[in-house]
Amino acid sequence: STAGGDEAALRLYYAYRARRPNKVPFRQMQYVEIEHDNLESEILNFCLWCSSTAIPRFFDGNLQPCRESDDGTTKVLVTSTLSKYAGKILLAYGSTPMVESHASKF
């Protein structure tokens, strides 16, 4: 479902931000972190991180596998899923109070 995908995308983004130095949680971000070209850089860095990190298909907040496949292996997310997650993260930015209060600047 879309809601489940949104939740997983945000959980992945929260995990990414938690691993970055000097990054506050997503919902506590300040506008300065995304003004000008900063949002583009943030999403690009997120995508680069995703492309170089093995992310289990079913993961918890620490990116640990929640369950294994029937054959006992841990499957990882594929590129098409990760690109959809990046799109969901971009959409999530639009619904934050931080962006809503600066909407006229976009």
PDB file of C-alpha atoms in Angstrom:
ATOM      1  CA  SER A   1       0.000   0.000   0.000  1.00  0.00           C
ATOM      2  CA  THR A   2       1.047   3.593  -0.435  1.00  0.00           C
ATOM      3  CA  ALA A   3       0.847   4.336   3.287  1.00  0.00           C
ATOM      4  CA  GLY A   4       3.138   1.408   4.049  1.00  0.00           C
ATOM      5  CA  GLY A   5       5.594   2.633   1.415  1.00  0.00           C
ATOM      6  CA  ASP A   6       5.504   6.134   2.862  1.00  0.00           C
ATOM      7  CA  GLU A   7       6.254   4.775   6.324  1.00  0.00           C
ATOM      8  CA  ALA A   8       9.145   2.654   5.080  1.00  0.00           C
ATOM      9  CA  ALA A   9      10.573   5.565   3.067  1.00  0.00           C
ATOM     10  CA  LEU A  10      10.485   7.848   6.103  1.00  0.00           C
ATOM     11  CA  ARG A  11      11.976   5.136   8.331  1.00  0.00           C
ATOM     12  CA  LEU A  12      14.846   4.780   5.845  1.00  0.00           C
ATOM     13  CA  TYR A  13      15.355   8.543   5.710  1.00  0.00           C
ATOM     14  CA  TYR A  14      15.323   8.783   9.511  1.00  0.00           C
ATOM     15  CA  ALA A  15      17.992   6.066   9.624  1.00  0.00           C
ATOM     16  CA  TYR A  16      20.062   7.936   7.021  1.00  0.00           C
ATOM     17  CA  ARG A  17      19.877  11.219   8.938  1.00  0.00           C
ATOM     18  CA  ALA A  18      20.731   9.488  12.218  1.00  0.00           C
ATOM     19  CA  ARG A  19      23.988   8.277  10.641  1.00  0.00           C
ATOM     20  CA  ARG A  20      25.002  11.691   9.333  1.00  0.00           C
ATOM     21  CA  PRO A  21      27.149  13.960  11.489  1.00  0.00           C
ATOM     22  CA  ASN A  22      25.466  17.107  12.766  1.00  0.00           C
ATOM     23  CA  LYS A  23      22.045  16.185  11.402  1.00  0.00           C
ATOM     24  CA  VAL A  24      18.953  16.668  13.493  1.00  0.00           C
ATOM     25  CA  PRO A  25      15.923  14.411  13.020  1.00  0.00           C
ATOM     26  CA  PHE A  26      13.854  15.183   9.911  1.00  0.00           C
ATOM     27  CA  ARG A  27      10.924  16.778  11.748  1.00  0.00           C
ATOM     28  CA  GLN A  28      13.300  19.070  13.688  1.00  0.00           C
ATOM     29  CA  MET A  29      15.130  20.431  10.646  1.00  0.00           C
ATOM     30  CA  GLN A  30      15.489  24.155  10.121  1.00  0.00           C
ATOM     31  CA  TYR A  31      14.696  25.828   6.815  1.00  0.00           C
ATOM     32  CA  VAL A  32      18.342  26.797   6.281  1.00  0.00           C
ATOM     33  CA  GLU A  33      19.148  23.096   5.740  1.00  0.00           C
ATOM     34  CA  ILE A  34      17.081  23.033   2.553  1.00  0.00           C
ATOM     35  CA  GLU A  35      17.125  26.609   1.238  1.00  0.00           C
ATOM     36  CA  HIS A  36      18.766  27.406  -2.121  1.00  0.00           C
ATOM     37  CA  ASP A  37      20.545  24.279  -3.416  1.00  0.00           C
ATOM     38  CA  ASN A  38      20.672  22.553  -0.042  1.00  0.00           C
ATOM     39  CA  LEU A  39      17.573  20.417  -0.641  1.00  0.00           C
ATOM     40  CA  GLU A  40      19.004  19.182  -3.925  1.00  0.00           C
ATOM     41  CA  SER A  41      22.259  18.314  -2.168  1.00  0.00           C
ATOM     42  CA  GLU A  42      20.414  16.604   0.691  1.00  0.00           C
ATOM     43  CA  ILE A  43      18.408  14.380  -1.670  1.00  0.00           C
ATOM     44  CA  LEU A  44      21.467  13.675  -3.835  1.00  0.00           C
ATOM     45  CA  ASN A  45      23.495  12.636  -0.776  1.00  0.00           C
ATOM     46  CA  PHE A  46      20.601  10.456   0.400  1.00  0.00           C
ATOM     47  CA  CYS A  47      20.471   8.740  -3.012  1.00  0.00           C
ATOM     48  CA  LEU A  48      24.237   8.243  -3.049  1.00  0.00           C
ATOM     49  CA  TRP A  49      24.089   6.729   0.418  1.00  0.00           C
ATOM     50  CA  CYS A  50      21.253   4.414  -0.641  1.00  0.00           C
ATOM     51  CA  SER A  51      23.193   3.281  -3.698  1.00  0.00           C
ATOM     52  CA  SER A  52      26.198   2.280  -1.616  1.00  0.00           C
ATOM     53  CA  THR A  53      24.387   0.753   1.368  1.00  0.00           C
ATOM     54  CA  ALA A  54      22.867  -2.719   1.471  1.00  0.00           C
ATOM     55  CA  ILE A  55      19.410  -2.053   2.891  1.00  0.00           C
ATOM     56  CA  PRO A  56      17.373  -5.100   3.898  1.00  0.00           C
ATOM     57  CA  ARG A  57      13.982  -5.394   2.225  1.00  0.00           C
ATOM     58  CA  PHE A  58      12.343  -5.514   5.645  1.00  0.00           C
ATOM     59  CA  PHE A  59      14.346  -3.300   8.006  1.00  0.00           C
ATOM     60  CA  ASP A  60      13.943  -1.712  11.414  1.00  0.00           C
ATOM     61  CA  GLY A  61      14.995   1.776  12.516  1.00  0.00           C
ATOM     62  CA  ASN A  62      18.605   0.618  12.782  1.00  0.00           C
ATOM     63  CA  LEU A  63      18.588  -0.872   9.271  1.00  0.00           C
ATOM     64  CA  GLN A  64      18.689  -4.378  10.682  1.00  0.00           C
ATOM     65  CA  PRO A  65      16.618  -7.077   8.979  1.00  0.00           C
ATOM     66  CA  CYS A  66      13.218  -7.644  10.590  1.00  0.00           C
ATOM     67  CA  ARG A  67      12.721 -11.003   8.895  1.00  0.00           C
ATOM     68  CA  GLU A  68      14.338 -13.368   6.476  1.00  0.00           C
ATOM     69  CA  SER A  69      13.015 -14.895   3.287  1.00  0.00           C
ATOM     70  CA  ASP A  70      11.662 -18.426   3.260  1.00  0.00           C
ATOM     71  CA  ASP A  71      15.063 -19.649   2.097  1.00  0.00           C
ATOM     72  CA  GLY A  72      16.815 -18.045   5.092  1.00  0.00           C
ATOM     73  CA  THR A  73      18.468 -15.211   3.152  1.00  0.00           C
ATOM     74  CA  THR A  74      18.097 -11.487   3.651  1.00  0.00           C
ATOM     75  CA  LYS A  75      16.967  -9.753   0.481  1.00  0.00           C
ATOM     76  CA  VAL A  76      17.900  -6.105  -0.102  1.00  0.00           C
ATOM     77  CA  LEU A  77      15.914  -3.252  -1.601  1.00  0.00           C
ATOM     78  CA  VAL A  78      16.209  -2.846  -5.357  1.00  0.00           C
ATOM     79  CA  THR A  79      16.940   0.393  -7.204  1.00  0.00           C
ATOM     80  CA  SER A  80      13.358   0.955  -8.334  1.00  0.00           C
ATOM     81  CA  THR A  81      12.123   0.815  -4.743  1.00  0.00           C
ATOM     82  CA  LEU A  82      14.859   3.164  -3.558  1.00  0.00           C
ATOM     83  CA  SER A  83      14.013   5.696  -6.274  1.00  0.00           C
ATOM     84  CA  LYS A  84      10.355   5.596  -5.216  1.00  0.00           C
ATOM     85  CA  TYR A  85      11.425   6.141  -1.613  1.00  0.00           C
ATOM     86  CA  ALA A  86      13.465   9.207  -2.672  1.00  0.00           C
ATOM     87  CA  GLY A  87      10.343  10.614  -4.347  1.00  0.00           C
ATOM     88  CA  LYS A  88       8.305   9.993  -1.214  1.00  0.00           C
ATOM     89  CA  ILE A  89      10.926  11.819   0.866  1.00  0.00           C
ATOM     90  CA  LEU A  90      10.739  14.811  -1.459  1.00  0.00           C
ATOM     91  CA  LEU A  91       6.951  14.846  -1.097  1.00  0.00           C
ATOM     92  CA  ALA A  92       7.308  14.590   2.684  1.00  0.00           C
ATOM     93  CA  TYR A  93       9.330  17.805   2.705  1.00  0.00           C
ATOM     94  CA  GLY A  94       6.345  19.673   1.319  1.00  0.00           C
ATOM     95  CA  SER A  95       4.163  18.747   4.273  1.00  0.00           C
ATOM     96  CA  THR A  96       6.534  19.834   7.036  1.00  0.00           C
ATOM     97  CA  PRO A  97       5.821  22.976   9.088  1.00  0.00           C
ATOM     98  CA  MET A  98       9.322  24.156   8.186  1.00  0.00           C
ATOM     99  CA  VAL A  99       8.475  24.283   4.467  1.00  0.00           C
ATOM    100  CA  GLU A 100       4.882  25.422   4.903  1.00  0.00           C
ATOM    101  CA  SER A 101       6.073  28.504   6.799  1.00  0.00           C
ATOM    102  CA  HIS A 102       8.490  29.374   3.947  1.00  0.00           C
ATOM    103  CA  ALA A 103       6.299  28.306   1.012  1.00  0.00           C
ATOM    104  CA  SER A 104       6.486  31.730  -0.640  1.00  0.00           C
ATOM    105  CA  LYS A 105      10.256  31.275  -1.057  1.00  0.00           C
ATOM    106  CA  PHE A 106       9.871  28.268  -3.368  1.00  0.00           C
TER     107      PHE A 106
END
